[in-house]
CSV table of N, CA and C in Angstrom, one decimal:
chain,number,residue,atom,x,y,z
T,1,UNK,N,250.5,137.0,58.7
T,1,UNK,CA,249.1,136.6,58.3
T,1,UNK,C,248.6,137.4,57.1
T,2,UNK,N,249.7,137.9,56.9
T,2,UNK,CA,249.0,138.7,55.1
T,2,UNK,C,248.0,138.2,54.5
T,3,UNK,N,247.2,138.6,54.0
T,3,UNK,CA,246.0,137.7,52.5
T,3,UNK,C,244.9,136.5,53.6
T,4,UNK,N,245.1,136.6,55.2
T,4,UNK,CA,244.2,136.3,55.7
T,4,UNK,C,242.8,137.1,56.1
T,5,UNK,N,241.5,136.1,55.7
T,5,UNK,CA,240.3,136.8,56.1
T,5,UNK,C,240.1,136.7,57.4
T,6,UNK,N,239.4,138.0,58.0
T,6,UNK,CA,239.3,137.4,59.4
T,6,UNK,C,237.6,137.7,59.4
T,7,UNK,N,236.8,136.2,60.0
T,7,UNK,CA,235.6,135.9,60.4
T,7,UNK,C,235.3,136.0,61.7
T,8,UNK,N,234.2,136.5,62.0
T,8,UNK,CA,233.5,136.6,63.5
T,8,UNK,C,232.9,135.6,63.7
T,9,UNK,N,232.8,135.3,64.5
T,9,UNK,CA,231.5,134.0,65.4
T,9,UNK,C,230.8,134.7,66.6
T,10,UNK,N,229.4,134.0,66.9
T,10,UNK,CA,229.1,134.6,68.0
T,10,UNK,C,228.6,133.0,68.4
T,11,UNK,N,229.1,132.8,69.8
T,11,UNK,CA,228.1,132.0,70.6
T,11,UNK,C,227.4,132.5,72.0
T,12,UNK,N,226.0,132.3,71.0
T,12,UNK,CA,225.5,132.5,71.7
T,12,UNK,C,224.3,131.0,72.8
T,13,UNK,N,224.2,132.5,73.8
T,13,UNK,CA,224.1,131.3,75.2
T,13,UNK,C,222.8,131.9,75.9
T,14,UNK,N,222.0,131.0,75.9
T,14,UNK,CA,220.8,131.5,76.8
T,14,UNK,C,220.7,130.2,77.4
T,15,UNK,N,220.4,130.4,79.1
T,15,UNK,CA,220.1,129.5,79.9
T,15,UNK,C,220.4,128.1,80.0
T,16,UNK,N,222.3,128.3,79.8
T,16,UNK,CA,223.0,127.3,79.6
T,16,UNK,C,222.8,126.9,78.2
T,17,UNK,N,222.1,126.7,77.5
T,17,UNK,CA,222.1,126.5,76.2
T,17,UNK,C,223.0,127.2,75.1
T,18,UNK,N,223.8,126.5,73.9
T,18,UNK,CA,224.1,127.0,73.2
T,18,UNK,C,223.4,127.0,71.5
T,19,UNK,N,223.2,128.2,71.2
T,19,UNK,CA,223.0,128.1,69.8
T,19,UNK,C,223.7,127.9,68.4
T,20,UNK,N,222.9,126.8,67.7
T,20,UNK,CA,223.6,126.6,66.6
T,20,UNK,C,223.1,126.6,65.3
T,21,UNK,N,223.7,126.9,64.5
T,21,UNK,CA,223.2,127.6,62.9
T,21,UNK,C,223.3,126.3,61.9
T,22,UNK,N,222.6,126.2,61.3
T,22,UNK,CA,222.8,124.7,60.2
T,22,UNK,C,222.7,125.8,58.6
T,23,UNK,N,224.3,125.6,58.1
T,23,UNK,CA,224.7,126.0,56.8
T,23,UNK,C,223.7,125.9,55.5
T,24,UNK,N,222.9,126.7,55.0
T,24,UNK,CA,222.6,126.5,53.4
T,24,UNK,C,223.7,126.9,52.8
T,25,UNK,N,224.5,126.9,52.7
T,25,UNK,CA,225.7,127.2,51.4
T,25,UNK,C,226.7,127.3,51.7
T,26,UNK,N,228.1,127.4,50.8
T,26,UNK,CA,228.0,126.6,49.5
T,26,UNK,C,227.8,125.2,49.8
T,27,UNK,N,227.4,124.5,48.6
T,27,UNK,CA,227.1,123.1,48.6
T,27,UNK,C,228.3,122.4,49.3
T,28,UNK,N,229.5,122.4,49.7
T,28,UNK,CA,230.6,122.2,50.7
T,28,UNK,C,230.1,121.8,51.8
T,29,UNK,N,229.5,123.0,51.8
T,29,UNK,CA,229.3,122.9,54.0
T,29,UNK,C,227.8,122.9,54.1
T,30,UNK,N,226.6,122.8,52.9
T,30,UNK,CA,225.3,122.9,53.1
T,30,UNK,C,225.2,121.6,54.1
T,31,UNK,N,224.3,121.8,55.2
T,31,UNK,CA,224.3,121.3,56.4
T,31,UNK,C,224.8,120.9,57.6
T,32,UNK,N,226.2,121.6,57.5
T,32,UNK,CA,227.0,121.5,58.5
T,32,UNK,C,226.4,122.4,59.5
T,33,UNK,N,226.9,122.5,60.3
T,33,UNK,CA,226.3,122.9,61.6
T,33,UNK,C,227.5,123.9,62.3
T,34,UNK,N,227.6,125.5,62.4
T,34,UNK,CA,228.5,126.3,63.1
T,34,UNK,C,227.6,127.2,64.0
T,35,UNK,N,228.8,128.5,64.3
T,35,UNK,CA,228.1,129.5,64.7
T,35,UNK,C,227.8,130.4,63.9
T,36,UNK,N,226.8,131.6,64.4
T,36,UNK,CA,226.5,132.2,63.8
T,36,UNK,C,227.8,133.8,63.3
T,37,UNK,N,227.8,134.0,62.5
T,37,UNK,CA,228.4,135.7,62.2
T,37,UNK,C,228.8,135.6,60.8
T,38,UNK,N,230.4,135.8,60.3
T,38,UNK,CA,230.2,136.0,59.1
T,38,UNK,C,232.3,136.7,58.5
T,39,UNK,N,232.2,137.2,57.7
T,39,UNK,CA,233.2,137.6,57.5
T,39,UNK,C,233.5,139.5,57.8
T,40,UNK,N,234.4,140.2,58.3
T,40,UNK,CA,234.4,141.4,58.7
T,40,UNK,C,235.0,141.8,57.3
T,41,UNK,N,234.0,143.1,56.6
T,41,UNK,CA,234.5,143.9,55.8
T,41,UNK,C,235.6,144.7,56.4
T,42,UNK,N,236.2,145.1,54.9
T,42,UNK,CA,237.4,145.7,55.1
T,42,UNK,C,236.9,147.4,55.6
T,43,UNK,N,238.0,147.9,56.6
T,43,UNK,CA,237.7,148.7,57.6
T,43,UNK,C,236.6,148.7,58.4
T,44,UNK,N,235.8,147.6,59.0
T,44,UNK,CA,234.8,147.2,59.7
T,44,UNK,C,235.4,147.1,61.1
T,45,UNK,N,235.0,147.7,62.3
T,45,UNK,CA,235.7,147.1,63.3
T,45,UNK,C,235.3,145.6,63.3
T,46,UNK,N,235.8,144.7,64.6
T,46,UNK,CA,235.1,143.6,64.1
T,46,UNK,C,234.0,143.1,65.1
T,47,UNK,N,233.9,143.7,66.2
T,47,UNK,CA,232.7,143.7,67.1
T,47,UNK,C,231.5,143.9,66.4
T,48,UNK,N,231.3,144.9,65.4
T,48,UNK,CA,230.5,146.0,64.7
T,48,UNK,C,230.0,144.9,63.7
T,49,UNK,N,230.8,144.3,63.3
T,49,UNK,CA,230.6,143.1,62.5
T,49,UNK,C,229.9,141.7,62.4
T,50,UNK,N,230.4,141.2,63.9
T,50,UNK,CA,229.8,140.3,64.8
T,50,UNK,C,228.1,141.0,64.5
T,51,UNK,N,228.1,142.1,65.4
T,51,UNK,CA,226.2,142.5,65.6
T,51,UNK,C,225.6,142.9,64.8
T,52,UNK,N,226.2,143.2,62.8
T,52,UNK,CA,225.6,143.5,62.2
T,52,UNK,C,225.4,141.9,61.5
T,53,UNK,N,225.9,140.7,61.5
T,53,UNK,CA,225.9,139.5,61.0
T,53,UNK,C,224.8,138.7,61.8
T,54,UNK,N,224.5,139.4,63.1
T,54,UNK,CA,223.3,138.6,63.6
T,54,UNK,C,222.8,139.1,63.3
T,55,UNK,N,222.2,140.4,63.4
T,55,UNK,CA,221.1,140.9,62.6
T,55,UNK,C,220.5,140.3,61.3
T,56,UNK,N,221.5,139.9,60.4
T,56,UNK,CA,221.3,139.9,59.4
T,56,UNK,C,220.8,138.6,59.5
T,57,UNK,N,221.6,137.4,59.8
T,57,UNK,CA,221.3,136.2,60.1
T,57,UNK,C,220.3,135.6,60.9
T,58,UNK,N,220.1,136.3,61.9
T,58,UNK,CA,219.0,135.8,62.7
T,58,UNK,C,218.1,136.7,63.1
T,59,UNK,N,218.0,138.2,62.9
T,59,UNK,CA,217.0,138.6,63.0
T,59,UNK,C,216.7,139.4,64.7
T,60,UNK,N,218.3,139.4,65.4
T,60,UNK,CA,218.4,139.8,66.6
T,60,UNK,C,219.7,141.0,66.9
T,61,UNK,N,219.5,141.5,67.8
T,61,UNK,CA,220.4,142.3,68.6
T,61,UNK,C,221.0,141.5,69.7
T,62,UNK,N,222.3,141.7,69.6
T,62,UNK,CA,223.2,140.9,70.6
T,62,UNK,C,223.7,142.0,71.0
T,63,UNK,N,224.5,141.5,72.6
T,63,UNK,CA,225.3,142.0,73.4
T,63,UNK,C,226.9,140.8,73.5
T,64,UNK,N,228.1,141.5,73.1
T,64,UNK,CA,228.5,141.1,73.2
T,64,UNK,C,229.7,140.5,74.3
T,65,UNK,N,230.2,139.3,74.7
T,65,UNK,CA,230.4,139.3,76.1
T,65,UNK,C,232.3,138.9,75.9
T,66,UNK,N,232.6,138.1,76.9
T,66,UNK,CA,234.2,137.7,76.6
T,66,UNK,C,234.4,137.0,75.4
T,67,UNK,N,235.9,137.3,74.9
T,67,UNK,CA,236.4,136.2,73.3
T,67,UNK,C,236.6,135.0,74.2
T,68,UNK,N,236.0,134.1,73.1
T,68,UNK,CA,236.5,132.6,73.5
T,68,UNK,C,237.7,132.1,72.5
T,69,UNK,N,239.2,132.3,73.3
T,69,UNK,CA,240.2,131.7,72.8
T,69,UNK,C,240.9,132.7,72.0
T,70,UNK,N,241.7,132.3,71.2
T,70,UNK,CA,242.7,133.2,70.2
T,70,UNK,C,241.9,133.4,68.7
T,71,UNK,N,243.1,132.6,67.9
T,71,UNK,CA,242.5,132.8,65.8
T,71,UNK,C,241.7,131.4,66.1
T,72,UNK,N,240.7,131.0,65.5
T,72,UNK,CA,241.0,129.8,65.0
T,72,UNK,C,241.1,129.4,63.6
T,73,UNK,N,241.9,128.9,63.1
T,73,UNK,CA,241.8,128.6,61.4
T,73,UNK,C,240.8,127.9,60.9
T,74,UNK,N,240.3,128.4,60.0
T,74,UNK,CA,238.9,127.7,59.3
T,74,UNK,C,239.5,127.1,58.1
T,75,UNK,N,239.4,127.9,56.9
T,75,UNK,CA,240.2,126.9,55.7
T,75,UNK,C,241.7,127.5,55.2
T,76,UNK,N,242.4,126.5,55.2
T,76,UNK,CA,244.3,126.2,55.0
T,76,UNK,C,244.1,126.1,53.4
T,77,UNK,N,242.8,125.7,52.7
T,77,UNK,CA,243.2,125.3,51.2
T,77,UNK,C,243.4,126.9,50.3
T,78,UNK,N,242.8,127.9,50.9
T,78,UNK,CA,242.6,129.0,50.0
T,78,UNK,C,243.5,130.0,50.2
T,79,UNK,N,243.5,130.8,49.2
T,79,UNK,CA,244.8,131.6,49.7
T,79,UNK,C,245.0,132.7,51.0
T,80,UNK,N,245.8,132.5,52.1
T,80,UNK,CA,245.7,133.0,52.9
T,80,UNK,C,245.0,132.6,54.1
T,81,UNK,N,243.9,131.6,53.8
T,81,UNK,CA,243.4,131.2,54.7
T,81,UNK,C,241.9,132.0,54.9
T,82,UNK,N,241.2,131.9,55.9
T,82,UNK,CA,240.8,132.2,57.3
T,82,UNK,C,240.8,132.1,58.2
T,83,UNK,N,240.7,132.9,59.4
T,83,UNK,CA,240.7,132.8,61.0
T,83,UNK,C,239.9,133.7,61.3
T,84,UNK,N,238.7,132.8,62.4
T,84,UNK,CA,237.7,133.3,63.7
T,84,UNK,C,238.2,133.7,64.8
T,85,UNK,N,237.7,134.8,64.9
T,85,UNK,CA,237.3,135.0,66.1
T,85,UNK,C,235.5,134.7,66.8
T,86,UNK,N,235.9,134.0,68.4
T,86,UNK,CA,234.4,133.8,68.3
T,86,UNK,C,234.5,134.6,69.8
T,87,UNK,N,232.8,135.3,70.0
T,87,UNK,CA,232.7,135.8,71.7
T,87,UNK,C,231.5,135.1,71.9
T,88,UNK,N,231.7,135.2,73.4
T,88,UNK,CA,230.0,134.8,73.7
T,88,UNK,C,229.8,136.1,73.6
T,89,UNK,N,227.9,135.7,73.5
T,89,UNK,CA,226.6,137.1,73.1
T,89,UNK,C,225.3,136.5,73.8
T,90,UNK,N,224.7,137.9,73.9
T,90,UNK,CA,223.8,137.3,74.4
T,90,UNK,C,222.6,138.1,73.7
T,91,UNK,N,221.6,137.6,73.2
T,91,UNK,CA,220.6,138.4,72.5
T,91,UNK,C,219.6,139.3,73.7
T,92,UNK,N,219.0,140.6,73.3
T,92,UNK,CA,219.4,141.7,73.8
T,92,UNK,C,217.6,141.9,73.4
T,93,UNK,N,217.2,141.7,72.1
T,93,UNK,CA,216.6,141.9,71.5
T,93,UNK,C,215.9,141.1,70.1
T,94,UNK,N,214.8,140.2,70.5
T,94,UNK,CA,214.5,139.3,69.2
T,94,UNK,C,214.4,138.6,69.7
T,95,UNK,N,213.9,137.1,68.6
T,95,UNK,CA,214.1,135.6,68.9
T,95,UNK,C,214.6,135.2,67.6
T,96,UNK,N,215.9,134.4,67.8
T,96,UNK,CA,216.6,133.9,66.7
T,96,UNK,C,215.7,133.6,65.7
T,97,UNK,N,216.0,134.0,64.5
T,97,UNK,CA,215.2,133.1,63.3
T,97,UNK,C,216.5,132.3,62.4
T,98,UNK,N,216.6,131.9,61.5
T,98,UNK,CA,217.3,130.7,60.2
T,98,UNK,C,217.0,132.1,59.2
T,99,UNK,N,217.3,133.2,58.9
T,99,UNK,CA,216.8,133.8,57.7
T,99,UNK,C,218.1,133.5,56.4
T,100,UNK,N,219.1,133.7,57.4
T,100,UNK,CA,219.9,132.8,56.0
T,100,UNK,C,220.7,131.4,56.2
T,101,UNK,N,219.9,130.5,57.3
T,101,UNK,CA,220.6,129.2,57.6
T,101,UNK,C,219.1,128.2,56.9
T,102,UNK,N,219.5,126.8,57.2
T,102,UNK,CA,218.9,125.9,56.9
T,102,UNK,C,217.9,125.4,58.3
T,103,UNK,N,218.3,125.7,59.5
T,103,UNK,CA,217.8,125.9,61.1
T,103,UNK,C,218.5,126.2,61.6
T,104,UNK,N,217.9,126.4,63.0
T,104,UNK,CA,219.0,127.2,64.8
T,104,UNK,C,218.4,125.9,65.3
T,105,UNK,N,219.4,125.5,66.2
T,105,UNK,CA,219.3,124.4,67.3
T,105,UNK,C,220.0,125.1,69.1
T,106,UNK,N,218.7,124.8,70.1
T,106,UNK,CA,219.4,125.3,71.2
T,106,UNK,C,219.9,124.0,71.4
T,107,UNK,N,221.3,123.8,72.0
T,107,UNK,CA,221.7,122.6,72.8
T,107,UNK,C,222.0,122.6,73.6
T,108,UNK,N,221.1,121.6,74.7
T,108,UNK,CA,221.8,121.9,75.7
T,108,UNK,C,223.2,121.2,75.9
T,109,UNK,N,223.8,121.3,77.2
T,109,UNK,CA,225.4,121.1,77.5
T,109,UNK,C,225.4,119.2,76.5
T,110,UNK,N,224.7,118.9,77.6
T,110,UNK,CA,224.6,117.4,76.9
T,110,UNK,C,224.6,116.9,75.3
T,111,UNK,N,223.9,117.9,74.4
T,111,UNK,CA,223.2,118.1,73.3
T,111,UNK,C,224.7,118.2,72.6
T,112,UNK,N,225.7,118.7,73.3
T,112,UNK,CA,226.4,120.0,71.9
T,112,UNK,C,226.9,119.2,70.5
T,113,UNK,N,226.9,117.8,71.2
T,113,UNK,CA,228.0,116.8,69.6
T,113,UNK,C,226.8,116.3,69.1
T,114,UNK,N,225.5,116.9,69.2
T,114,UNK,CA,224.6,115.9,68.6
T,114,UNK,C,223.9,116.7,67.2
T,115,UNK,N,225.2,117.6,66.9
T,115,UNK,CA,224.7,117.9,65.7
T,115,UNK,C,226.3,118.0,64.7
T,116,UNK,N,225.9,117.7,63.5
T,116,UNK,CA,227.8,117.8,62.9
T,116,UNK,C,228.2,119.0,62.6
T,117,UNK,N,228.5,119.4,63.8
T,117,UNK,CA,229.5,120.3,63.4
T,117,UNK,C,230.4,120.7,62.3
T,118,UNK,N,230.7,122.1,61.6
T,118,UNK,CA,232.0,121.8,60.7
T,118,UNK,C,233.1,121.4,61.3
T,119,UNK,N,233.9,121.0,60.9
T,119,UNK,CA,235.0,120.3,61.6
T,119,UNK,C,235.8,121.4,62.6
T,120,UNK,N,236.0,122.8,61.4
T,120,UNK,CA,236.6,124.4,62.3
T,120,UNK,C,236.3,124.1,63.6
T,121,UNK,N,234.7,124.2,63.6
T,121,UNK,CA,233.8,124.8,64.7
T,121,UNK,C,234.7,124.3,65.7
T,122,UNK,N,234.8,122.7,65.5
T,122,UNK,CA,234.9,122.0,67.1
T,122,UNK,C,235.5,122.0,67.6
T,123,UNK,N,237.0,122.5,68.0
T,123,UNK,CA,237.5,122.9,69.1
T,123,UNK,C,237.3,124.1,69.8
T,124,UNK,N,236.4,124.9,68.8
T,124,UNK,CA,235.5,125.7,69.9
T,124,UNK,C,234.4,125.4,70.2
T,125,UNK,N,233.4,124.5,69.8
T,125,UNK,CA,232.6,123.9,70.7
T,125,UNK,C,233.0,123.8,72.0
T,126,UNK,N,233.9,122.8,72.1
T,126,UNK,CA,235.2,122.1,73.1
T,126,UNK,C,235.0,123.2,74.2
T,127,UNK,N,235.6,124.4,73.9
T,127,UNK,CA,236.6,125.2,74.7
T,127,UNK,C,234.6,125.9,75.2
T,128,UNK,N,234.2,126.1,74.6
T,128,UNK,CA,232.6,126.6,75.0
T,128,UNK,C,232.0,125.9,76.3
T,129,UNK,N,232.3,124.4,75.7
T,129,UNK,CA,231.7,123.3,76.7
T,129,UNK,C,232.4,123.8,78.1
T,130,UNK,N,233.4,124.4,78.5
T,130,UNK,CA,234.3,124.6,79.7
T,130,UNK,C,233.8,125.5,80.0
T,131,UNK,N,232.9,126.5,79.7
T,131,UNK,CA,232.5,127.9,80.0
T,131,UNK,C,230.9,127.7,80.5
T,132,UNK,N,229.9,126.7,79.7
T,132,UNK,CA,228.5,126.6,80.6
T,132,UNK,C,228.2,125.9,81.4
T,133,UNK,N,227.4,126.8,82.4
T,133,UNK,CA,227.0,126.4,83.3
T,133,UNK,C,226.7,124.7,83.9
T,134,UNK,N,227.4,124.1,85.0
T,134,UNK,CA,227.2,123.2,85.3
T,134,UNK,C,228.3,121.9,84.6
T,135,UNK,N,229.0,122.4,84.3
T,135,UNK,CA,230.4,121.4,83.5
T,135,UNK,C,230.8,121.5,84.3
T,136,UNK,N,231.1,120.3,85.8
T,136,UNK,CA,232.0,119.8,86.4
T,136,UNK,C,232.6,118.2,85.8
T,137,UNK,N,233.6,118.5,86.4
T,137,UNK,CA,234.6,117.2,85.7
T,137,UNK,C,234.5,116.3,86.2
């Protein structure tokens, strides 16, 4: 995985609900809909990274809880790539704000496809959907 960036995600979860971030930038993905965090500088642990991206982004202190899943790849076209890591979090401190998104959406379980997701995001949506409260099959 040489020349790969590695990006954090946080999903976050309050009272079954999941939070979601709507992209201002780049014009690419302006409006798409992910999670919140960001890219981990170089020698950054990457936890450290995760809670300084919400900070930055929304204006809170998180706690962070189990990884959801393995890498997941975001984009194949650039060199090297990227791959997420995402954990659930739980805010600790604050109420989410948009300080560098376009909006936050809570969804509930029912809610989660009712916004367009980047394409990345959705198989961890997916694998999310398995984890809140009240998903029986």
């Amino acid at each position: 995985m040489t020349g790969t960036r590695l990006v954090v995600g946080a999903a976050i979860v309050e009272g079954g609900r999941l939070l979601a971030a709507q992209r201002s930038g780049p014009p690419a993905l302006r409006g798409g809909w992910e999670f919140p965090g960001g890219k981990v500088d170089p020698g950054e642990d990457e936890h450290a990274a995760l809670v300084r991206e919400c900070a930055e982004e929304l204006g809170v202190q998180v706690v962070l809880g189990r990884r959801v899943g393995g890498d997941w790849p975001l984009d194949s076209t650039s060199p090297g790539g990227y791959r997420m890591r995402v954990w659930l979090a739980t805010v600790v401190a604050g109420v989410p704000r948009p300080l560098e998104h376009l909006a936050l959406r809570w969804l509930e379980p029912h809610e989660l496809y009712d916004v367009p997701w980047l394409p990345a995001d959705l198989p961890i949506v997916a694998a999310i959907e398995k984890l809140l409260p009240g998903q029986e099959a």
